[in-house]
mmCIF file with all atom_site columns, N, CA and C in Angstrom:
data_model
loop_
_atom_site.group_PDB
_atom_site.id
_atom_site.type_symbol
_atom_site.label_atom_id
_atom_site.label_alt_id
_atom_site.label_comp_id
_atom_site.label_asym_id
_atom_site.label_entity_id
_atom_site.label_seq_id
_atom_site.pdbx_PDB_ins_code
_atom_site.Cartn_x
_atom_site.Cartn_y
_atom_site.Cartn_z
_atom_site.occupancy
_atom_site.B_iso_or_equiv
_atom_site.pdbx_formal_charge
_atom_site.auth_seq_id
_atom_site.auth_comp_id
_atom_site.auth_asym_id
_atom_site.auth_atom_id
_atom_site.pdbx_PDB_model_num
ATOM 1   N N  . UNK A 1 1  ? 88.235 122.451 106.298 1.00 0.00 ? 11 UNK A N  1
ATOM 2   C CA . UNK A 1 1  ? 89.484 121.827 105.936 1.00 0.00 ? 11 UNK A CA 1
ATOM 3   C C  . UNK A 1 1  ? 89.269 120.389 105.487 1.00 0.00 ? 11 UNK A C  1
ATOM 4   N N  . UNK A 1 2  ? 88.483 119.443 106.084 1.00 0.00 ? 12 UNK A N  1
ATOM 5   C CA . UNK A 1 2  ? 87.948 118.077 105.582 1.00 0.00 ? 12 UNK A CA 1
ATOM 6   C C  . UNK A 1 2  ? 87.353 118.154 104.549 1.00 0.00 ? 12 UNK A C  1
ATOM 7   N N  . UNK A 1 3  ? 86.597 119.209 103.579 1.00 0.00 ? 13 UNK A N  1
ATOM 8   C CA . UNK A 1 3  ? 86.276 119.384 102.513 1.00 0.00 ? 13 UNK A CA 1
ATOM 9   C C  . UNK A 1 3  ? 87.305 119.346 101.294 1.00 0.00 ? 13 UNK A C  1
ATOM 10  N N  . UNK A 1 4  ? 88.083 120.051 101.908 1.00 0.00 ? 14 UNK A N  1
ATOM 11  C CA . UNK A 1 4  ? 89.327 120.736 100.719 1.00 0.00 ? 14 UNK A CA 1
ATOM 12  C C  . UNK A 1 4  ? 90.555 118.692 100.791 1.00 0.00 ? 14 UNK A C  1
ATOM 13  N N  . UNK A 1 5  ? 90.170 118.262 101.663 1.00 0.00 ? 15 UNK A N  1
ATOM 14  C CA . UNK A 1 5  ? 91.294 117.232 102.338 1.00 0.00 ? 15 UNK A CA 1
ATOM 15  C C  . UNK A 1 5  ? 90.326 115.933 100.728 1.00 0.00 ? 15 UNK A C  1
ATOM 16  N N  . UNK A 1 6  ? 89.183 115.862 101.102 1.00 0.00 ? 16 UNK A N  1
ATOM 17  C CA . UNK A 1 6  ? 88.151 114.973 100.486 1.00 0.00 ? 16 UNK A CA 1
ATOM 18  C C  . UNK A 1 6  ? 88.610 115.255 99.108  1.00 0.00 ? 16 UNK A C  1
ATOM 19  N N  . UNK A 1 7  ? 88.564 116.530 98.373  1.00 0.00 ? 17 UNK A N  1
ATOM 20  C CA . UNK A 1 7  ? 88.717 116.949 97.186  1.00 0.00 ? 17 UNK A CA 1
ATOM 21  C C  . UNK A 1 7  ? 90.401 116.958 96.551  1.00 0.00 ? 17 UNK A C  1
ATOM 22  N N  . UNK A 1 8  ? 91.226 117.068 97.589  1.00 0.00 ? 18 UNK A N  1
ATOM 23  C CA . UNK A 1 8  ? 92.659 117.034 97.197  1.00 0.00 ? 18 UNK A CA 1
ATOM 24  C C  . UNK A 1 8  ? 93.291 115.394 97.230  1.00 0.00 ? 18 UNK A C  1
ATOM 25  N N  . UNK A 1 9  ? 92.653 114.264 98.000  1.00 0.00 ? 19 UNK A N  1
ATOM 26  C CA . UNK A 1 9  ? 93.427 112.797 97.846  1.00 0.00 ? 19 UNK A CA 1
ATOM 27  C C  . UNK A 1 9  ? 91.818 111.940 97.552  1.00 0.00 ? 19 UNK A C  1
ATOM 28  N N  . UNK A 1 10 ? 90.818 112.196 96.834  1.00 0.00 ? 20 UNK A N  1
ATOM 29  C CA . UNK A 1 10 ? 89.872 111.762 96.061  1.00 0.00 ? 20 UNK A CA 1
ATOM 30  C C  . UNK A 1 10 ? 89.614 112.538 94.563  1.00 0.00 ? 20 UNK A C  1
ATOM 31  N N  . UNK A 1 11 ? 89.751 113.861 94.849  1.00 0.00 ? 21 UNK A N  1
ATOM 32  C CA . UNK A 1 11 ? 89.656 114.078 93.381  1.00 0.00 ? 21 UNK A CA 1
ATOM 33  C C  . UNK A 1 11 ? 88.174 114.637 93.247  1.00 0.00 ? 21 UNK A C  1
ATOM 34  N N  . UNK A 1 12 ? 87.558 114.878 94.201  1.00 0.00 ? 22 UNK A N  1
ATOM 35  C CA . UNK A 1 12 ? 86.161 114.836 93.985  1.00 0.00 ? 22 UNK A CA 1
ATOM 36  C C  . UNK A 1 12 ? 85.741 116.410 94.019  1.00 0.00 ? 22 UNK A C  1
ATOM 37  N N  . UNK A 1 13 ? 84.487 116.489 93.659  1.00 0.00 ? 23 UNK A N  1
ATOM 38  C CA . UNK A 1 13 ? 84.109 117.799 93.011  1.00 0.00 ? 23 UNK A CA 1
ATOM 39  C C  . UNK A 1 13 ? 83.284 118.762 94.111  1.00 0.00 ? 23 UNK A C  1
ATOM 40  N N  . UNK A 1 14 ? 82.773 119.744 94.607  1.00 0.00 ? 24 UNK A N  1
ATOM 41  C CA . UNK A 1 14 ? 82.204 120.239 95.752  1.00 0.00 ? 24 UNK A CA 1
ATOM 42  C C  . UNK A 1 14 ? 80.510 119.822 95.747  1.00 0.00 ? 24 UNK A C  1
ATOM 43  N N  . UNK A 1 15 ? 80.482 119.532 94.230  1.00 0.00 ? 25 UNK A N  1
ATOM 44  C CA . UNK A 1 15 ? 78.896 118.811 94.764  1.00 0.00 ? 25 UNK A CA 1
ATOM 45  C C  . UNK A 1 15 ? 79.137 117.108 94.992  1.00 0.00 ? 25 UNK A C  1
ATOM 46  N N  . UNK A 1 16 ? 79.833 116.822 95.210  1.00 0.00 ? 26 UNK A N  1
ATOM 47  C CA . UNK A 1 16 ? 80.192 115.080 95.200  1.00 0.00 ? 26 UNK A CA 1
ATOM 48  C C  . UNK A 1 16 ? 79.640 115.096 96.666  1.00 0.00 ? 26 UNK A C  1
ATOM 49  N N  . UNK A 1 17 ? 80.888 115.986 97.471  1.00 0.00 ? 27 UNK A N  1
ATOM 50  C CA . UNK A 1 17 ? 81.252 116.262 98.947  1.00 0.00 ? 27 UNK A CA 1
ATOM 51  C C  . UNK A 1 17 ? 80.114 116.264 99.645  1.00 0.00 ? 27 UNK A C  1
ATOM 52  N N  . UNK A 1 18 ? 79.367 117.632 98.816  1.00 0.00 ? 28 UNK A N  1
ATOM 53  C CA . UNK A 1 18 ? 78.181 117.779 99.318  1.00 0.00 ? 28 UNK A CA 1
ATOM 54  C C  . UNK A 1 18 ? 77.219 116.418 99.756  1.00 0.00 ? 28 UNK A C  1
ATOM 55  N N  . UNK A 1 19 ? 77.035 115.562 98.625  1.00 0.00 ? 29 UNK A N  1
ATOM 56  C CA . UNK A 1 19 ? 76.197 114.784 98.227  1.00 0.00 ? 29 UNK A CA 1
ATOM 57  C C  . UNK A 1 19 ? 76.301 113.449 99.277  1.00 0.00 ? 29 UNK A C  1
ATOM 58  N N  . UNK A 1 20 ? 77.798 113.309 99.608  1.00 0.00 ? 30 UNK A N  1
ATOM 59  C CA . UNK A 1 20 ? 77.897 112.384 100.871 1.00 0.00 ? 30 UNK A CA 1
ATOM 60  C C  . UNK A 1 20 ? 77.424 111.996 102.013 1.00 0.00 ? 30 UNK A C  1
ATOM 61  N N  . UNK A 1 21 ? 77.106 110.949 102.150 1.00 0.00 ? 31 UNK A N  1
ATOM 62  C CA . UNK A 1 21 ? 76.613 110.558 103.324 1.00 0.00 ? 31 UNK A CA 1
ATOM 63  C C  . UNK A 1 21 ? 77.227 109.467 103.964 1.00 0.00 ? 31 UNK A C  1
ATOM 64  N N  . UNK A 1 22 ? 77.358 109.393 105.688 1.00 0.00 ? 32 UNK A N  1
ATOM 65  C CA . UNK A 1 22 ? 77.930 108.251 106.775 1.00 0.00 ? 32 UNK A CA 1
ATOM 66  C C  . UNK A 1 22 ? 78.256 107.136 106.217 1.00 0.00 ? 32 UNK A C  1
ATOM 67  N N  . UNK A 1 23 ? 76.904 106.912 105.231 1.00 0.00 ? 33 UNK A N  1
ATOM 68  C CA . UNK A 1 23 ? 77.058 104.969 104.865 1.00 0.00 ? 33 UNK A CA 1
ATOM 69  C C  . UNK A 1 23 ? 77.697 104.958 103.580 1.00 0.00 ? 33 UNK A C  1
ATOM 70  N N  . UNK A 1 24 ? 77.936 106.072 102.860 1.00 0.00 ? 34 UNK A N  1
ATOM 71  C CA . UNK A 1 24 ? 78.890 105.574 101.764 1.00 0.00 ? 34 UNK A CA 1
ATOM 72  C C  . UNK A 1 24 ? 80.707 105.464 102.219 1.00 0.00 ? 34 UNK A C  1
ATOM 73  N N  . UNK A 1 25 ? 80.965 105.181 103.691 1.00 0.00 ? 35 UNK A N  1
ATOM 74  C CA . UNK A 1 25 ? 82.403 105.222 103.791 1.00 0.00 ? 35 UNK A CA 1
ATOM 75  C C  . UNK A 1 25 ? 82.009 103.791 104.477 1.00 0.00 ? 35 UNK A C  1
ATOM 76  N N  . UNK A 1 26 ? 83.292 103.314 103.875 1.00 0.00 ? 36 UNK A N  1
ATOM 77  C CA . UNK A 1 26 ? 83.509 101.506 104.473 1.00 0.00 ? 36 UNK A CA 1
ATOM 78  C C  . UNK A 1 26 ? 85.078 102.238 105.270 1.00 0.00 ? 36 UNK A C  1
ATOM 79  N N  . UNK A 1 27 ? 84.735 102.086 106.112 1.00 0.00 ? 37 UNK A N  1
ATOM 80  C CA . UNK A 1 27 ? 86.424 102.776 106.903 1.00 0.00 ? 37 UNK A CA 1
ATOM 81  C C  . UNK A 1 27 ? 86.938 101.030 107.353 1.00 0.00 ? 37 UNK A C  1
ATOM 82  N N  . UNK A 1 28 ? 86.630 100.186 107.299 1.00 0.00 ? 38 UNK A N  1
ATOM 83  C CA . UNK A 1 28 ? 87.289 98.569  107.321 1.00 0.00 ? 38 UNK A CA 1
ATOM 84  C C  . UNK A 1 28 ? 87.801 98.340  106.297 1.00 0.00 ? 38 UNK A C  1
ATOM 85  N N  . UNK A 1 29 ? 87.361 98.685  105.298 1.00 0.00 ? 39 UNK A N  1
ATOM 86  C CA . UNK A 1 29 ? 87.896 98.408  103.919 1.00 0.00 ? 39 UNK A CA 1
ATOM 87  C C  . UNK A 1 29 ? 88.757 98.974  103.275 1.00 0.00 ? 39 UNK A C  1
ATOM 88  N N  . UNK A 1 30 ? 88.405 100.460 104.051 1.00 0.00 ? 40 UNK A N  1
ATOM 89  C CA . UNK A 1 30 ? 89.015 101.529 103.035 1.00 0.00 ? 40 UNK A CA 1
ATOM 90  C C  . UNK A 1 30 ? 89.071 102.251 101.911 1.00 0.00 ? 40 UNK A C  1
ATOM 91  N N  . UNK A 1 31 ? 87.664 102.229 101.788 1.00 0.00 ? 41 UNK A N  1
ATOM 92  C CA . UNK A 1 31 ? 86.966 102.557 100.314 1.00 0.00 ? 41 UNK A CA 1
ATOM 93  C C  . UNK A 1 31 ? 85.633 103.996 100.734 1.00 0.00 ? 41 UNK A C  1
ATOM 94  N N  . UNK A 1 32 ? 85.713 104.997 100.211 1.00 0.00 ? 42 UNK A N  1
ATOM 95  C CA . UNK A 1 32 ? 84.198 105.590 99.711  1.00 0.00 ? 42 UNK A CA 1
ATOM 96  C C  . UNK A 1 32 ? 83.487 105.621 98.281  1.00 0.00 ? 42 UNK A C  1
ATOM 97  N N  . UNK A 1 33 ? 82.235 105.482 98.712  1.00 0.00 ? 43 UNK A N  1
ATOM 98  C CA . UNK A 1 33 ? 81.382 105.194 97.593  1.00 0.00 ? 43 UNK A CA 1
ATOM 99  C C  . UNK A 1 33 ? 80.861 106.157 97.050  1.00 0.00 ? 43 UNK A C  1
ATOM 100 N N  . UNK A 1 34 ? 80.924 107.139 96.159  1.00 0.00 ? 44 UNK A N  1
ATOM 101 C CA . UNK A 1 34 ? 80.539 107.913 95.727  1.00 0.00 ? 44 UNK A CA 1
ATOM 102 C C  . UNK A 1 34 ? 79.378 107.546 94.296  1.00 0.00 ? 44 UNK A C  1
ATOM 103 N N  . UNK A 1 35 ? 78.043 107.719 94.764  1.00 0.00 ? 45 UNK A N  1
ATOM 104 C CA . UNK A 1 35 ? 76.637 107.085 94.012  1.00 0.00 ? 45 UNK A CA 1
ATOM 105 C C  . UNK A 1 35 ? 76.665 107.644 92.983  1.00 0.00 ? 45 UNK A C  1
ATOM 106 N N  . UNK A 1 36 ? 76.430 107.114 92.116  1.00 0.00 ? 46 UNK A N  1
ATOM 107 C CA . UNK A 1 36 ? 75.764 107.306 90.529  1.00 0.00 ? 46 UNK A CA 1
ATOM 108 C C  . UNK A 1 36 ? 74.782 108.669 90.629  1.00 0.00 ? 46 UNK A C  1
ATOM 109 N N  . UNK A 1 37 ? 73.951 108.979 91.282  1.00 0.00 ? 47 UNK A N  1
ATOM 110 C CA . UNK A 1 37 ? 73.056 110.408 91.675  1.00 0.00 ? 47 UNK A CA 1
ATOM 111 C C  . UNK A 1 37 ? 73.768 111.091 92.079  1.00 0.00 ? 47 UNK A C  1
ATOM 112 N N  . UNK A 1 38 ? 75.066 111.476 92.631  1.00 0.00 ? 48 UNK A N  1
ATOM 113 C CA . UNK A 1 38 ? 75.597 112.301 92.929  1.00 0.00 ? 48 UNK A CA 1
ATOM 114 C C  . UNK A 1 38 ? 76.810 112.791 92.000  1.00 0.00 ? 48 UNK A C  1
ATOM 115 N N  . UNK A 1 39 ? 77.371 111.861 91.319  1.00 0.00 ? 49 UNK A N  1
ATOM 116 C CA . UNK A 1 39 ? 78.308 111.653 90.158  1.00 0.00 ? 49 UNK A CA 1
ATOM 117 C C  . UNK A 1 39 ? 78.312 112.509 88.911  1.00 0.00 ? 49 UNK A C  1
ATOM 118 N N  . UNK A 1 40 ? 79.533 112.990 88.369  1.00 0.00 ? 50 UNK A N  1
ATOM 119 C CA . UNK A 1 40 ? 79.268 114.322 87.368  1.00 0.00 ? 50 UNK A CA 1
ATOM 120 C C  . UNK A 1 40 ? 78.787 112.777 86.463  1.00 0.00 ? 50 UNK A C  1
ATOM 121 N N  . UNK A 1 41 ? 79.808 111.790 86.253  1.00 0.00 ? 51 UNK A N  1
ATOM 122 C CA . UNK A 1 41 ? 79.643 111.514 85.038  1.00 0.00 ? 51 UNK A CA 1
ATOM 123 C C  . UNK A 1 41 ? 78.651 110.327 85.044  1.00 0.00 ? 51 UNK A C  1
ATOM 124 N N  . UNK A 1 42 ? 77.851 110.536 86.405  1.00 0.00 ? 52 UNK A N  1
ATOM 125 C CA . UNK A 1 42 ? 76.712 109.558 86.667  1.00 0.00 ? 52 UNK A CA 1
ATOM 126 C C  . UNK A 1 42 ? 77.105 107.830 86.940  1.00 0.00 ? 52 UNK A C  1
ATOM 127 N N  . UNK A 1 43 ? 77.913 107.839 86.603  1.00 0.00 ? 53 UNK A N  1
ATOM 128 C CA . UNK A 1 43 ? 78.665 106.131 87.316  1.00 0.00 ? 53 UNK A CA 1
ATOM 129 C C  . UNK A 1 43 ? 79.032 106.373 88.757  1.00 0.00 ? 53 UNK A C  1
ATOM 130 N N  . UNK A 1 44 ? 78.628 105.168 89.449  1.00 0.00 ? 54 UNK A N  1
ATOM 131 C CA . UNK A 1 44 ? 79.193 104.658 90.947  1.00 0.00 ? 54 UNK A CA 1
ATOM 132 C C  . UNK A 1 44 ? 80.131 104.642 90.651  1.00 0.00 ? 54 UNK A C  1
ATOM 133 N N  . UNK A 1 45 ? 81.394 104.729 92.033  1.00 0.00 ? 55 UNK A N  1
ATOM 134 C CA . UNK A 1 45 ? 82.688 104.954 91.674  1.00 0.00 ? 55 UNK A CA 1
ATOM 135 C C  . UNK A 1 45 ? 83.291 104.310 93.635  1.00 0.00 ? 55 UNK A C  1
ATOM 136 N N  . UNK A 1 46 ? 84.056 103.701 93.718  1.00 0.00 ? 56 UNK A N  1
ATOM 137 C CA . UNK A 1 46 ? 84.276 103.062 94.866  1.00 0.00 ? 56 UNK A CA 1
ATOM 138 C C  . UNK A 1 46 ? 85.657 103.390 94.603  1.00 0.00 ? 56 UNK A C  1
ATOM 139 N N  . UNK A 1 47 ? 86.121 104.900 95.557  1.00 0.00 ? 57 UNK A N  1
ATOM 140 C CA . UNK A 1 47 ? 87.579 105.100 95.848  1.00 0.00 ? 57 UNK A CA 1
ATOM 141 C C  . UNK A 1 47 ? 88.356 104.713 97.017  1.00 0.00 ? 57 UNK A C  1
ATOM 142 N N  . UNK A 1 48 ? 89.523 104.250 96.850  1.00 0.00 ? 58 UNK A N  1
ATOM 143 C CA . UNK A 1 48 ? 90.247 104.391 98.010  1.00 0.00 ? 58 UNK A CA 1
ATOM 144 C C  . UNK A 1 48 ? 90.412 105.292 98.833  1.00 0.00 ? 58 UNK A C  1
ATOM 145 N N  . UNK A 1 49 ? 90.414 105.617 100.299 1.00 0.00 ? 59 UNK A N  1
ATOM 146 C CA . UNK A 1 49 ? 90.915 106.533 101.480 1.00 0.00 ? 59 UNK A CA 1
ATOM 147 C C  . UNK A 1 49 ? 92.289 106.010 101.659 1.00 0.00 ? 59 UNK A C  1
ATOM 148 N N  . UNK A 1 50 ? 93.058 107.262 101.329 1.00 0.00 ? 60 UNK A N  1
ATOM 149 C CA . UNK A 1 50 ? 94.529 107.141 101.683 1.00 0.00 ? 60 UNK A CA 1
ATOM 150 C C  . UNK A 1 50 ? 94.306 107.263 103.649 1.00 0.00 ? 60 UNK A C  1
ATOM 151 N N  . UNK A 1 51 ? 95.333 106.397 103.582 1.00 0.00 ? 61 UNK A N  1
ATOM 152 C CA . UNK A 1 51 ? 95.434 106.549 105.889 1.00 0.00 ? 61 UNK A CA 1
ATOM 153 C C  . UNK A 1 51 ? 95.424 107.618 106.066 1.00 0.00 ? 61 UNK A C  1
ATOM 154 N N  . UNK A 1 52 ? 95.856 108.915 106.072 1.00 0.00 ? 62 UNK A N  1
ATOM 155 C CA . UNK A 1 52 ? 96.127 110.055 106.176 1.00 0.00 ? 62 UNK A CA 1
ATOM 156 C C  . UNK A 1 52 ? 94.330 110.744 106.497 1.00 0.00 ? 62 UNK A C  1
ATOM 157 N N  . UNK A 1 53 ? 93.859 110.489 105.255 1.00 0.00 ? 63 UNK A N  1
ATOM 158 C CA . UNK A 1 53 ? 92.422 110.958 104.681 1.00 0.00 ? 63 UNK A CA 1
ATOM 159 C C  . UNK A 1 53 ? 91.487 110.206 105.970 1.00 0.00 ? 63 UNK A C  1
ATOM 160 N N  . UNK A 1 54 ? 91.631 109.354 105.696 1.00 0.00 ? 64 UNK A N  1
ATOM 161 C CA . UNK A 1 54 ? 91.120 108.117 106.591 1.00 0.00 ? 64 UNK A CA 1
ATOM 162 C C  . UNK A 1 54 ? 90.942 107.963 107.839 1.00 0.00 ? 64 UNK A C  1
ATOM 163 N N  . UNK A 1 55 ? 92.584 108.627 108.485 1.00 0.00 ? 65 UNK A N  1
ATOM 164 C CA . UNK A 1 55 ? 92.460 108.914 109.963 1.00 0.00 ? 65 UNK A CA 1
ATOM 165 C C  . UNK A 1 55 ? 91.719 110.525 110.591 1.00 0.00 ? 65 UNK A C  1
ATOM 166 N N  . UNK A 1 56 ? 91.951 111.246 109.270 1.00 0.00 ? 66 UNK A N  1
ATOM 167 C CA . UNK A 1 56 ? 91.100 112.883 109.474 1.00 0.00 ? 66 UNK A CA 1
ATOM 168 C C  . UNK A 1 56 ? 89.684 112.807 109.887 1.00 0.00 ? 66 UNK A C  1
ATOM 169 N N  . UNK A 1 57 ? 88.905 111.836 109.090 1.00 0.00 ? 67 UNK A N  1
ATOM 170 C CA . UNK A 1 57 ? 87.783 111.428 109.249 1.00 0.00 ? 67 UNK A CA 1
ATOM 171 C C  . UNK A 1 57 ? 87.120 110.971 110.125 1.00 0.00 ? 67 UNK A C  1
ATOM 172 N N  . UNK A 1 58 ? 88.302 110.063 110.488 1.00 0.00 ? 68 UNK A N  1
ATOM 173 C CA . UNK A 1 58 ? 87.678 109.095 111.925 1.00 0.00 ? 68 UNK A CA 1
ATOM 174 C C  . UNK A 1 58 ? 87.521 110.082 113.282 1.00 0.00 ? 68 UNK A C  1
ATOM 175 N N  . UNK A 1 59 ? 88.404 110.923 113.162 1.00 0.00 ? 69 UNK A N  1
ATOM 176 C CA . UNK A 1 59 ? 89.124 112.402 114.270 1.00 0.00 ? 69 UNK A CA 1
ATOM 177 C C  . UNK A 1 59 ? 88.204 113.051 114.137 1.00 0.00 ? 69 UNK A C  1
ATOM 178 N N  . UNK A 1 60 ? 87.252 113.113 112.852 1.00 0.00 ? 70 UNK A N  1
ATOM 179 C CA . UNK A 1 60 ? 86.233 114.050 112.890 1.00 0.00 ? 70 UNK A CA 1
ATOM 180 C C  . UNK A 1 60 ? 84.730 113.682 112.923 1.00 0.00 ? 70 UNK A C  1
ATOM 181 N N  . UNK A 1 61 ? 84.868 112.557 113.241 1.00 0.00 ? 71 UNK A N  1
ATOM 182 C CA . UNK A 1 61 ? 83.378 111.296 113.507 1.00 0.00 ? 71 UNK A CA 1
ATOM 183 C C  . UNK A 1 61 ? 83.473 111.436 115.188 1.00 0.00 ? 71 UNK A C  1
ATOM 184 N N  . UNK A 1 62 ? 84.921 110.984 115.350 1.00 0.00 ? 72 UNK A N  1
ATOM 185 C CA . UNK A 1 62 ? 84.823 110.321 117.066 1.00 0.00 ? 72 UNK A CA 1
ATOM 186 C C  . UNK A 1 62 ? 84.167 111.620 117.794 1.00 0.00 ? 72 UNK A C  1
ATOM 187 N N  . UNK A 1 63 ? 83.751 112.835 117.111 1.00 0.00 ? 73 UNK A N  1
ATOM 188 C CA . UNK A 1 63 ? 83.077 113.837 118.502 1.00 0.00 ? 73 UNK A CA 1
ATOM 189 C C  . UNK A 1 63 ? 81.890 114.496 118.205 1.00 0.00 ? 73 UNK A C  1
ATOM 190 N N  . UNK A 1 64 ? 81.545 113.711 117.233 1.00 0.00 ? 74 UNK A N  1
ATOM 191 C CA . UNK A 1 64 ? 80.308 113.976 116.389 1.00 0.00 ? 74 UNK A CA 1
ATOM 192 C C  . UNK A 1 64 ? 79.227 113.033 115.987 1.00 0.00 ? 74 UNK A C  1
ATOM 193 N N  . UNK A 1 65 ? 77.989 113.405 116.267 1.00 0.00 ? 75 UNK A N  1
ATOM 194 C CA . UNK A 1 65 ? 76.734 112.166 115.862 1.00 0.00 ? 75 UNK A CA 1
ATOM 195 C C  . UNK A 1 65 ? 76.136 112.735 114.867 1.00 0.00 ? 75 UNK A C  1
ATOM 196 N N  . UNK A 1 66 ? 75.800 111.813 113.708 1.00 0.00 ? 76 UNK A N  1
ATOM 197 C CA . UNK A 1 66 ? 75.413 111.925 112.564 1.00 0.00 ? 76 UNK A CA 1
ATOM 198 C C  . UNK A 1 66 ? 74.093 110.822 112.730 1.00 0.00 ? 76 UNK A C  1
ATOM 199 N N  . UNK A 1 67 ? 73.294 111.457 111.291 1.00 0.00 ? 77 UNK A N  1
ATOM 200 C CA . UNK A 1 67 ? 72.236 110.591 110.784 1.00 0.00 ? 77 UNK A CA 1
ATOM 201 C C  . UNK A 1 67 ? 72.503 110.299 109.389 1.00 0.00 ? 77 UNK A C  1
ATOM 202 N N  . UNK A 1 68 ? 72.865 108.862 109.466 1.00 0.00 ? 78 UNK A N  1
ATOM 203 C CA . UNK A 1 68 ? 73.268 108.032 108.712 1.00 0.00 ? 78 UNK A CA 1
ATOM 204 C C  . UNK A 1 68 ? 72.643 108.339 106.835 1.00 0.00 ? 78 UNK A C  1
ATOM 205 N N  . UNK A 1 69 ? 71.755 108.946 106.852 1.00 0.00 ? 79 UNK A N  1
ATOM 206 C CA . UNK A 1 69 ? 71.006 109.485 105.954 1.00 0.00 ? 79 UNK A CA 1
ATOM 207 C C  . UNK A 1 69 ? 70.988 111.019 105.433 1.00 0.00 ? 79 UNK A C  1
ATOM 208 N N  . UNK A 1 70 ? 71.614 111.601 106.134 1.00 0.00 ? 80 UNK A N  1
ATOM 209 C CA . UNK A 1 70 ? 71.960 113.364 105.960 1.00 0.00 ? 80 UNK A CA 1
ATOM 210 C C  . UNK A 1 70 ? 73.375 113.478 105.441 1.00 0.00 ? 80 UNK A C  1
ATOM 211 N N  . UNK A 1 71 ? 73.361 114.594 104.916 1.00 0.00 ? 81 UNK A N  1
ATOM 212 C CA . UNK A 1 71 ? 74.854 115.006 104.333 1.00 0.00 ? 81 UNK A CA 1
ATOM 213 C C  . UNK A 1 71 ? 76.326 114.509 105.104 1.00 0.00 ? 81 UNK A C  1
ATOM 214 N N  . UNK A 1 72 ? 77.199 114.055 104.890 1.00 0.00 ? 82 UNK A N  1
ATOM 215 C CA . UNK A 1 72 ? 77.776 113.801 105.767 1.00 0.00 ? 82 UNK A CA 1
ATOM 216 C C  . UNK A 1 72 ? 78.975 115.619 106.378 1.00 0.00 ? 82 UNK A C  1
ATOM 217 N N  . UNK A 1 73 ? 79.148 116.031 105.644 1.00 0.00 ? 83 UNK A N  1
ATOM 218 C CA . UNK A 1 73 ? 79.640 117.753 105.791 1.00 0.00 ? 83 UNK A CA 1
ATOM 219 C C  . UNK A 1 73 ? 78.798 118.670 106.172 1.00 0.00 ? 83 UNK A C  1
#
């Protein structure tokens, strides 16, 4: 469901999703970074997280440990 959530208030494509990782989300700022290597049209792209999006994420971090370097999905 956080897949389909990522792709419906970003816009982003199922290999974008894929391609994500921990350190491309600034959750202070409110921005994800979606890299130029992962990008259809190959440009960096720094989107906004709507609150909604934003708080799904955090709900789905707080019970989970990640490596900052692996997929984030």
């Amino acid at each position: 469901a956080l897949a389909y959530s990522l792709a419906g208030y970003l816009g982003l494509r199922r290999s974008e999703i894929g391609g994500l990782v921990l350190t491309d989300f600034d959750f202070e700022a409110g921005y994800v970074t979606v890299s130029a290597a992962i990008s259809k049209n190959r440009r960096q792209a720094s989107l906004p997280l709507h609150p909604t999006l934003k708080q799904s994420l955090l709900d789905y971090l707080r019970n989970r440990t990640f490596d900052a370097a692996k997929p984030f999905l």
